[in-house]
Short mmCIF file of C-alpha atoms in Angstrom, two decimals:
data_model
loop_
_atom_site.label_atom_id
_atom_site.label_comp_id
_atom_site.label_asym_id
_atom_site.label_seq_id
_atom_site.Cartn_x
_atom_site.Cartn_y
_atom_site.Cartn_z
CA UNK A 5 7.15 -25.63 25.66
CA UNK A 6 3.52 -26.14 27.02
CA UNK A 7 2.83 -25.40 30.48
CA UNK A 8 1.84 -28.34 32.51
CA UNK A 9 -2.11 -27.05 33.39
CA UNK A 10 -3.71 -28.55 30.80
CA UNK A 11 -6.23 -25.32 30.93
CA UNK A 12 -3.93 -22.79 30.65
CA UNK A 13 -2.04 -21.70 27.65
CA UNK A 14 1.58 -20.59 27.57
CA UNK A 15 0.45 -17.32 25.68
CA UNK A 16 -2.27 -15.31 25.48
CA UNK A 17 -2.41 -12.02 23.31
CA UNK A 18 -4.52 -9.42 24.10
CA UNK A 19 -5.44 -7.62 20.39
CA UNK A 20 -5.74 -8.91 17.20
CA UNK A 21 -4.45 -6.11 15.13
CA UNK A 22 -1.49 -7.01 13.08
CA UNK A 23 1.35 -6.29 16.10
CA UNK A 24 -0.87 -9.20 17.90
CA UNK A 25 -1.28 -11.66 15.09
CA UNK A 26 2.25 -11.44 14.07
CA UNK A 27 3.22 -12.09 17.59
CA UNK A 28 1.05 -15.04 18.10
CA UNK A 29 2.02 -16.54 14.62
CA UNK A 30 5.90 -16.31 15.45
CA UNK A 31 4.93 -17.94 19.47
CA UNK A 32 3.50 -20.50 17.75
CA UNK A 33 6.11 -21.13 15.02
CA UNK A 34 8.53 -21.53 18.35
CA UNK A 35 6.36 -24.36 19.93
CA UNK A 36 4.02 -22.03 22.62
CA UNK A 37 0.42 -22.84 22.64
CA UNK A 38 -0.91 -19.66 22.26
CA UNK A 39 -4.50 -17.45 21.73
CA UNK A 40 -5.29 -14.53 20.75
CA UNK A 41 -8.09 -12.34 21.71
CA UNK A 42 -9.86 -9.57 20.31
CA UNK A 43 -12.82 -7.33 21.53
CA UNK A 44 -14.56 -7.49 17.83
CA UNK A 45 -12.69 -9.27 14.54
CA UNK A 46 -9.05 -9.40 14.07
CA UNK A 47 -7.12 -7.23 11.75
CA UNK A 48 -10.66 -4.70 11.82
CA UNK A 49 -9.62 -1.66 13.86
CA UNK A 50 -6.32 0.39 13.34
CA UNK A 51 -4.43 -2.57 10.63
CA UNK A 52 -7.49 -2.58 8.88
CA UNK A 53 -7.88 0.97 8.05
CA UNK A 54 -4.16 1.35 7.43
CA UNK A 55 -2.45 2.41 4.10
CA UNK A 56 0.32 -0.60 4.62
CA UNK A 57 3.37 1.98 3.36
CA UNK A 58 7.00 0.05 4.82
CA UNK A 59 8.64 3.63 4.80
CA UNK A 60 11.54 3.84 7.23
CA UNK A 61 13.69 6.19 5.07
CA UNK A 62 10.99 8.33 3.71
CA UNK A 63 9.94 8.64 7.46
CA UNK A 64 13.22 9.45 8.84
CA UNK A 65 12.85 12.38 11.71
CA UNK A 66 15.46 13.93 13.50
CA UNK A 67 15.58 12.90 16.84
CA UNK A 68 14.06 9.52 16.39
CA UNK A 69 16.95 7.43 15.41
CA UNK A 70 16.18 4.47 17.19
CA UNK A 71 12.90 4.43 16.04
CA UNK A 72 14.40 4.40 12.34
CA UNK A 73 16.84 1.60 13.53
CA UNK A 74 14.36 -0.49 14.41
CA UNK A 75 11.58 0.41 10.92
CA UNK A 76 15.08 -0.11 8.99
CA UNK A 77 15.68 -3.84 10.85
CA UNK A 78 11.83 -4.74 10.06
CA UNK A 79 11.79 -3.37 6.52
CA UNK A 80 15.39 -5.68 5.90
CA UNK A 81 12.87 -8.51 7.50
CA UNK A 82 10.07 -7.71 5.54
CA UNK A 83 10.52 -10.06 2.38
CA UNK A 84 11.44 -13.29 4.48
CA UNK A 85 8.52 -12.60 6.68
CA UNK A 86 6.47 -12.32 3.66
CA UNK A 87 7.91 -15.72 2.06
CA UNK A 88 7.40 -17.32 4.90
CA UNK A 89 3.97 -16.26 5.60
CA UNK A 90 2.85 -17.10 2.32
CA UNK A 91 4.01 -20.51 2.62
CA UNK A 92 2.26 -20.61 6.10
CA UNK A 93 -0.58 -19.09 5.03
CA UNK A 94 -1.41 -20.78 1.86
CA UNK A 95 -2.05 -17.08 0.24
CA UNK A 96 -0.39 -17.00 -2.94
CA UNK A 97 -0.40 -12.89 -2.81
CA UNK A 98 -0.73 -10.56 0.38
CA UNK A 99 0.04 -7.61 -1.31
CA UNK A 100 3.30 -7.34 -0.79
CA UNK A 101 4.73 -4.52 -3.47
CA UNK A 102 8.84 -3.45 -3.63
CA UNK A 103 7.26 -0.65 -5.55
CA UNK A 104 9.87 2.23 -4.32
CA UNK A 105 8.49 5.46 -2.31
CA UNK A 106 8.25 9.41 -4.04
CA UNK A 107 8.92 12.24 -1.89
CA UNK A 108 7.31 15.21 -4.32
CA UNK A 109 7.89 19.17 -4.23
CA UNK A 110 4.73 21.09 -5.83
CA UNK A 111 6.58 24.41 -5.41
CA UNK A 112 9.98 26.21 -5.08
CA UNK A 113 9.20 25.97 -0.65
CA UNK A 114 8.48 22.45 -0.77
CA UNK A 115 11.68 22.17 -3.05
CA UNK A 116 13.80 23.36 -0.57
CA UNK A 117 12.58 21.73 2.01
CA UNK A 118 13.02 18.65 0.21
CA UNK A 119 16.91 19.46 -0.01
CA UNK A 120 16.41 19.22 3.23
CA UNK A 121 15.21 15.96 3.42
CA UNK A 122 17.98 14.49 0.95
CA UNK A 123 20.62 15.93 3.60
CA UNK A 124 19.05 14.37 6.15
CA UNK A 125 18.87 11.44 5.01
CA UNK A 126 22.52 11.52 3.37
CA UNK A 127 23.61 11.83 6.88
CA UNK A 128 21.62 8.39 7.98
CA UNK A 129 23.77 6.64 5.28
CA UNK A 130 20.34 6.03 3.59
CA UNK A 131 19.80 5.25 -0.18
CA UNK A 132 17.91 8.24 -1.86
CA UNK A 133 18.54 9.45 -5.18
CA UNK A 134 17.91 13.32 -6.09
CA UNK A 135 15.42 13.41 -9.41
CA UNK A 136 14.86 16.90 -11.22
CA UNK A 137 11.08 17.31 -12.43
CA UNK A 138 11.86 16.06 -15.57
CA UNK A 139 13.07 12.18 -14.15
CA UNK A 140 10.54 12.07 -12.01
CA UNK A 141 7.88 12.57 -14.71
CA UNK A 142 9.46 10.35 -16.57
CA UNK A 143 9.23 7.65 -14.22
CA UNK A 144 5.75 8.58 -13.41
CA UNK A 145 3.90 10.20 -15.84
CA UNK A 146 0.83 11.04 -14.03
CA UNK A 147 2.76 13.37 -11.63
CA UNK A 148 1.58 17.19 -12.64
CA UNK A 149 3.79 19.43 -15.23
CA UNK A 150 3.96 21.74 -11.90
CA UNK A 151 6.64 19.25 -10.22
CA UNK A 152 9.65 21.15 -8.96
CA UNK A 153 11.68 18.15 -7.46
CA UNK A 154 11.88 14.43 -6.39
CA UNK A 155 13.40 11.87 -4.29
CA UNK A 156 13.52 8.44 -4.87
CA UNK A 157 13.43 6.03 -1.63
CA UNK A 158 13.72 2.92 -3.72
CA UNK A 159 13.91 0.87 -0.80
CA UNK A 160 10.48 1.98 1.16
CA UNK A 161 7.69 -0.43 -0.35
CA UNK A 162 4.29 -1.14 0.58
CA UNK A 163 1.82 -3.99 1.36
CA UNK A 164 -2.02 -4.67 2.17
CA UNK A 165 -2.76 -4.88 5.10
CA UNK A 166 -6.06 -6.19 4.93
CA UNK A 167 -4.48 -9.04 3.23
CA UNK A 168 -1.46 -9.29 5.53
CA UNK A 169 -3.64 -9.77 8.92
CA UNK A 170 -5.87 -12.21 6.88
CA UNK A 171 -2.81 -14.16 5.98
CA UNK A 172 -1.50 -13.53 9.64
CA UNK A 173 -4.65 -15.28 10.90
CA UNK A 174 -4.66 -18.22 8.75
CA UNK A 175 -0.71 -19.01 9.54
CA UNK A 176 -1.64 -18.59 13.18
CA UNK A 177 -4.65 -21.23 13.24
CA UNK A 178 -2.56 -23.36 10.45
CA UNK A 179 0.74 -23.28 13.32
CA UNK A 180 -1.56 -24.32 15.96
CA UNK A 181 -2.57 -21.27 17.55
CA UNK A 182 -6.12 -20.19 18.11
CA UNK A 183 -8.24 -16.99 17.14
CA UNK A 184 -10.65 -15.45 19.63
CA UNK A 185 -12.82 -12.64 17.97
CA UNK A 186 -15.67 -10.68 20.37
CA UNK A 187 -13.96 -11.74 23.45
CA UNK A 188 -12.93 -8.79 25.22
CA UNK A 189 -10.14 -8.73 28.27
CA UNK A 190 -11.22 -6.75 30.83
CA UNK A 191 -8.35 -7.32 33.24
CA UNK A 192 -4.87 -8.76 33.61
CA UNK A 193 -4.90 -11.22 36.18
CA UNK A 194 -2.17 -11.64 39.18
CA UNK A 195 -0.67 -13.96 41.30
CA UNK A 196 1.69 -13.15 43.78
CA UNK A 197 2.93 -10.65 41.50
CA UNK A 198 3.35 -12.21 38.25
CA UNK A 199 0.61 -12.46 35.44
CA UNK A 200 -1.19 -15.40 35.34
CA UNK A 201 -3.85 -14.66 32.97
CA UNK A 202 -6.72 -12.87 32.10
CA UNK A 203 -9.96 -12.02 33.34
CA UNK A 204 -12.58 -11.49 30.44
CA UNK A 205 -15.14 -9.83 29.73
CA UNK A 206 -18.05 -12.48 31.02
CA UNK A 207 -15.59 -12.52 34.39
CA UNK A 208 -14.23 -15.81 33.30
CA UNK A 209 -10.72 -16.58 33.80
CA UNK A 210 -8.53 -17.31 31.14
CA UNK A 211 -5.36 -18.98 32.73
CA UNK A 212 -1.73 -18.29 30.83
CA UNK A 213 1.70 -18.77 32.01
CA UNK A 214 2.39 -15.01 29.97
CA UNK A 215 0.82 -12.29 28.74
CA UNK A 216 0.99 -9.71 25.57
CA UNK A 217 -0.47 -6.74 25.27
CA UNK A 218 -0.94 -5.48 22.31
CA UNK A 219 -4.62 -3.57 22.03
CA UNK A 220 -3.73 -1.01 20.45
CA UNK A 221 -5.45 2.47 21.32
CA UNK A 222 -7.40 0.39 23.42
CA UNK A 223 -4.65 -0.56 26.07
CA UNK A 224 -5.81 1.67 28.96
CA UNK A 225 -9.19 -0.08 29.20
CA UNK A 226 -7.36 -3.00 30.61
CA UNK A 227 -7.53 -3.30 34.28
CA UNK A 228 -5.21 -4.71 36.64
CA UNK A 229 -1.65 -3.41 35.40
CA UNK A 230 0.36 -2.49 38.32
CA UNK A 231 1.26 1.37 37.77
CA UNK A 232 5.28 0.62 37.58
CA UNK A 233 4.25 -1.98 34.21
CA UNK A 234 1.48 0.56 32.85
CA UNK A 235 1.90 2.59 29.25
CA UNK A 236 -0.40 5.32 28.67
CA UNK A 237 -1.41 4.34 25.50
CA UNK A 238 -3.65 7.29 23.51
CA UNK A 239 -5.73 7.12 20.25
CA UNK A 240 -4.72 9.58 17.53
CA UNK A 241 -7.39 9.52 14.88
CA UNK A 242 -6.10 8.89 10.96
CA UNK A 243 -9.09 9.75 8.18
CA UNK A 244 -7.73 7.87 5.04
CA UNK A 245 -9.96 7.16 1.03
CA UNK A 246 -10.06 4.22 -0.78
CA UNK A 247 -10.27 4.59 -4.50
CA UNK A 248 -10.01 2.65 -7.58
CA UNK A 249 -9.69 3.14 -11.36
CA UNK A 250 -11.65 1.72 -13.64
CA UNK A 251 -9.53 1.95 -16.61
CA UNK A 252 -7.34 -0.43 -13.96
CA UNK A 253 -3.96 0.15 -13.29
CA UNK A 254 -1.21 2.22 -14.53
CA UNK A 255 -1.70 5.25 -13.34
CA UNK A 256 0.91 5.39 -10.51
CA UNK A 257 3.29 2.53 -9.52
CA UNK A 258 4.83 4.36 -6.86
CA UNK A 259 3.99 5.41 -3.41
CA UNK A 260 4.21 9.20 -3.67
CA UNK A 261 3.99 11.00 -0.48
CA UNK A 262 3.28 14.82 -0.87
CA UNK A 263 4.66 17.97 1.56
CA UNK A 264 1.29 18.18 3.56
CA UNK A 265 2.61 14.58 4.74
CA UNK A 266 -0.10 12.86 2.67
CA UNK A 267 0.30 10.29 0.31
CA UNK A 268 -1.16 7.76 -2.50
CA UNK A 269 0.04 4.10 -2.37
CA UNK A 270 -1.01 2.25 -5.31
CA UNK A 271 -1.91 -1.37 -4.66
CA UNK A 272 -0.69 -2.38 -8.39
CA UNK A 273 -4.01 -3.57 -9.45
CA UNK A 274 -5.76 -0.41 -10.00
CA UNK A 275 -6.74 0.00 -6.31
CA UNK A 276 -5.51 3.47 -4.67
CA UNK A 277 -5.11 4.81 -1.05
CA UNK A 278 -4.65 8.30 -0.23
CA UNK A 279 -4.14 9.53 3.46
CA UNK A 280 -3.61 10.84 6.28
CA UNK A 281 -4.75 12.83 8.62
CA UNK A 282 -3.34 12.73 12.15
CA UNK A 283 -5.83 14.32 14.90
CA UNK A 284 -5.75 14.21 18.73
CA UNK A 285 -9.64 13.83 19.15
CA UNK A 286 -10.23 10.74 21.39
CA UNK A 287 -11.97 7.90 20.35
CA UNK A 288 -13.56 9.58 17.37
CA UNK A 289 -13.87 7.61 14.10
CA UNK A 290 -16.13 9.87 12.20
CA UNK A 291 -15.55 11.01 8.41
CA UNK A 292 -15.47 14.62 7.85
CA UNK A 293 -15.99 16.10 4.72
CA UNK A 294 -12.77 18.62 5.66
CA UNK A 295 -10.82 15.80 5.59
CA UNK A 296 -11.84 14.11 2.20
CA UNK A 297 -11.44 17.75 0.49
CA UNK A 298 -7.96 17.99 2.22
CA UNK A 299 -7.33 15.01 0.93
CA UNK A 300 -7.83 14.99 -2.57
CA UNK A 301 -6.49 18.36 -2.86
CA UNK A 302 -3.65 17.59 -2.46
CA UNK A 303 -3.13 14.25 -3.76
CA UNK A 304 -5.10 15.85 -6.86
CA UNK A 305 -2.30 19.05 -7.02
CA UNK A 306 0.55 16.93 -7.93
CA UNK A 307 -1.08 14.07 -9.41
CA UNK A 308 -4.33 15.29 -11.68
CA UNK A 309 -5.44 12.17 -12.68
CA UNK A 310 -6.70 11.20 -9.03
CA UNK A 311 -9.93 13.29 -9.77
CA UNK A 312 -11.51 10.38 -12.61
CA UNK A 313 -10.96 7.81 -9.84
CA UNK A 314 -14.07 6.32 -8.52
CA UNK A 315 -14.42 6.60 -4.28
CA UNK A 316 -14.88 3.38 -2.73
CA UNK A 317 -14.38 4.16 1.20
CA UNK A 318 -14.35 6.91 3.48
CA UNK A 319 -12.98 5.84 6.94
CA UNK A 320 -11.35 6.85 10.15
CA UNK A 321 -8.86 4.52 12.59
CA UNK A 322 -7.36 5.06 15.81
CA UNK A 323 -3.23 4.65 16.12
CA UNK A 324 -1.88 3.49 19.62
CA UNK A 325 0.40 6.67 20.28
CA UNK A 326 2.34 6.84 23.60
CA UNK A 327 4.10 10.06 25.18
CA UNK A 328 7.15 9.24 23.50
CA UNK A 329 4.98 8.25 20.16
CA UNK A 330 7.90 5.19 20.03
CA UNK A 331 6.67 1.75 20.27
CA UNK A 332 6.55 -0.66 23.69
CA UNK A 333 8.01 -3.86 23.27
CA UNK A 334 9.13 -6.28 25.69
CA UNK A 335 9.29 -7.39 28.92
CA UNK A 336 7.78 -5.31 32.16
CA UNK A 337 8.91 -5.41 35.79
CA UNK A 338 5.97 -7.74 36.57
CA UNK A 339 6.55 -11.53 35.61
CA UNK A 340 4.83 -12.94 32.76
CA UNK A 341 3.72 -9.52 31.65
CA UNK A 342 5.11 -8.09 28.11
CA UNK A 343 4.36 -5.30 25.79
CA UNK A 344 3.95 -4.75 22.27
CA UNK A 345 1.83 -1.69 21.73
CA UNK A 346 2.10 1.95 20.98
CA UNK A 347 3.65 1.62 16.96
CA UNK A 348 1.33 4.84 16.25
CA UNK A 349 1.57 4.96 12.38
CA UNK A 350 4.47 2.38 11.87
CA UNK A 351 2.46 -1.27 12.93
CA UNK A 352 2.09 -2.69 9.42
CA UNK A 353 6.35 -1.81 8.95
CA UNK A 354 7.21 -2.84 12.42
CA UNK A 355 5.45 -6.10 13.00
CA UNK A 356 7.46 -8.67 11.49
CA UNK A 357 10.49 -7.23 14.07
CA UNK A 358 7.78 -6.58 17.10
CA UNK A 359 6.93 -10.26 17.05
CA UNK A 360 10.79 -11.52 16.82
CA UNK A 361 11.59 -8.98 19.69
CA UNK A 362 8.48 -10.01 21.66
CA UNK A 363 8.90 -13.85 20.82
CA UNK A 364 12.64 -13.55 22.23
CA UNK A 365 11.65 -12.25 25.51
CA UNK A 366 8.97 -14.91 25.48
CA UNK A 367 11.91 -17.61 25.23
CA UNK A 368 13.83 -15.89 28.15
CA UNK A 369 16.27 -14.61 26.36
CA UNK A 370 17.73 -10.73 27.11
CA UNK A 371 16.99 -7.87 25.13
CA UNK A 372 19.25 -7.01 22.21
CA UNK A 373 20.38 -3.47 22.00
CA UNK A 374 17.86 -2.80 19.69
CA UNK A 375 15.06 -3.71 21.97
CA UNK A 376 16.58 -1.64 25.20
CA UNK A 377 15.14 1.77 23.51
CA UNK A 378 11.57 0.20 22.89
CA UNK A 379 11.76 -1.20 27.07
CA UNK A 380 8.35 -0.29 29.14
CA UNK A 381 10.86 0.87 31.90
CA UNK A 382 11.26 3.83 30.40
CA UNK A 383 7.91 5.82 31.21
CA UNK A 384 9.20 5.10 34.85
CA UNK A 385 12.91 6.32 35.30
CA UNK A 386 11.84 9.60 34.26
CA UNK A 387 8.72 11.91 34.32
CA UNK A 388 6.45 11.30 31.28
CA UNK A 389 7.12 14.05 28.86
CA UNK A 390 4.21 15.30 26.62
CA UNK A 391 3.53 14.05 22.81
CA UNK A 392 4.73 15.71 19.88
#
């Protein structure tokens, strides 16, 4: 499958986050010569800050049925994805936990909203169990006595994104792919209307048969993309905390999601992640006292033991959002140019299915019905809508 030009690669992937690394690894496994470029260090932007929830059921939203279907397909693929990645990378534990998720309500209004959430998931045919407060506290004794109601979502799991991206980097290089840290892609190179590589920040040309844009919130900084193939991607700020329990694991086993939209993700070893805000503030990555207060207050009201944890890290990341808040996956009208971007809050969850769909496109397969809803061409069939 290698191209005939010895100075060119088959595929250059712009962006070394979880999506770009997963695409690169899958493409290598199918015999393609791949290089992944990252402006800084692979896995150290949005993927590094992410909490790692794999929660398509907990996050199901009316009007986003295509995203739900995509998320369910990726969640279903995760166990085999993890098994193959563990073997290929030589990493014994990449932090995947089949822990389940609890959606919790702290008062009557929250309980009524949670009941509506339950009915929505039943309409979608998803597996969710309604728990009385006493049963929820039996399963998770650290929950506050004031808890009113909970939903158990056993099929929503979690993974440690930092271990995941490290394992993907190792698996990619073991498969023969290359990773180029500190390498900025400044522009798409075109020849006769076809993508033929990438112009790097130092002015050199990296020739390639195909180019995959997976640059997260920085996609708009790549010049040379023809207007019919361009997608406006904006940064969506998220502030998040990482903590640990000096007493070790045991405070929580399930992921706990709260009515405010915040959550607590246990790593299973005494470490916890609490997040996250959703802010339209451009490329600002400062961490604010107000965000820390709100996240800790919301978490502490439902899991009082959070107050005993030690704060290890305060950070902020930039999720990549599109005008309709759905990802862009697959080929474009420009031959040789593909997208794997705009995953917003679901990049970790959608890595396996995105890698599979993009690799299918790289191999010349027609897009599946699942992939068609996320085609780049949708932005040029109708006026762009405003983000919700």
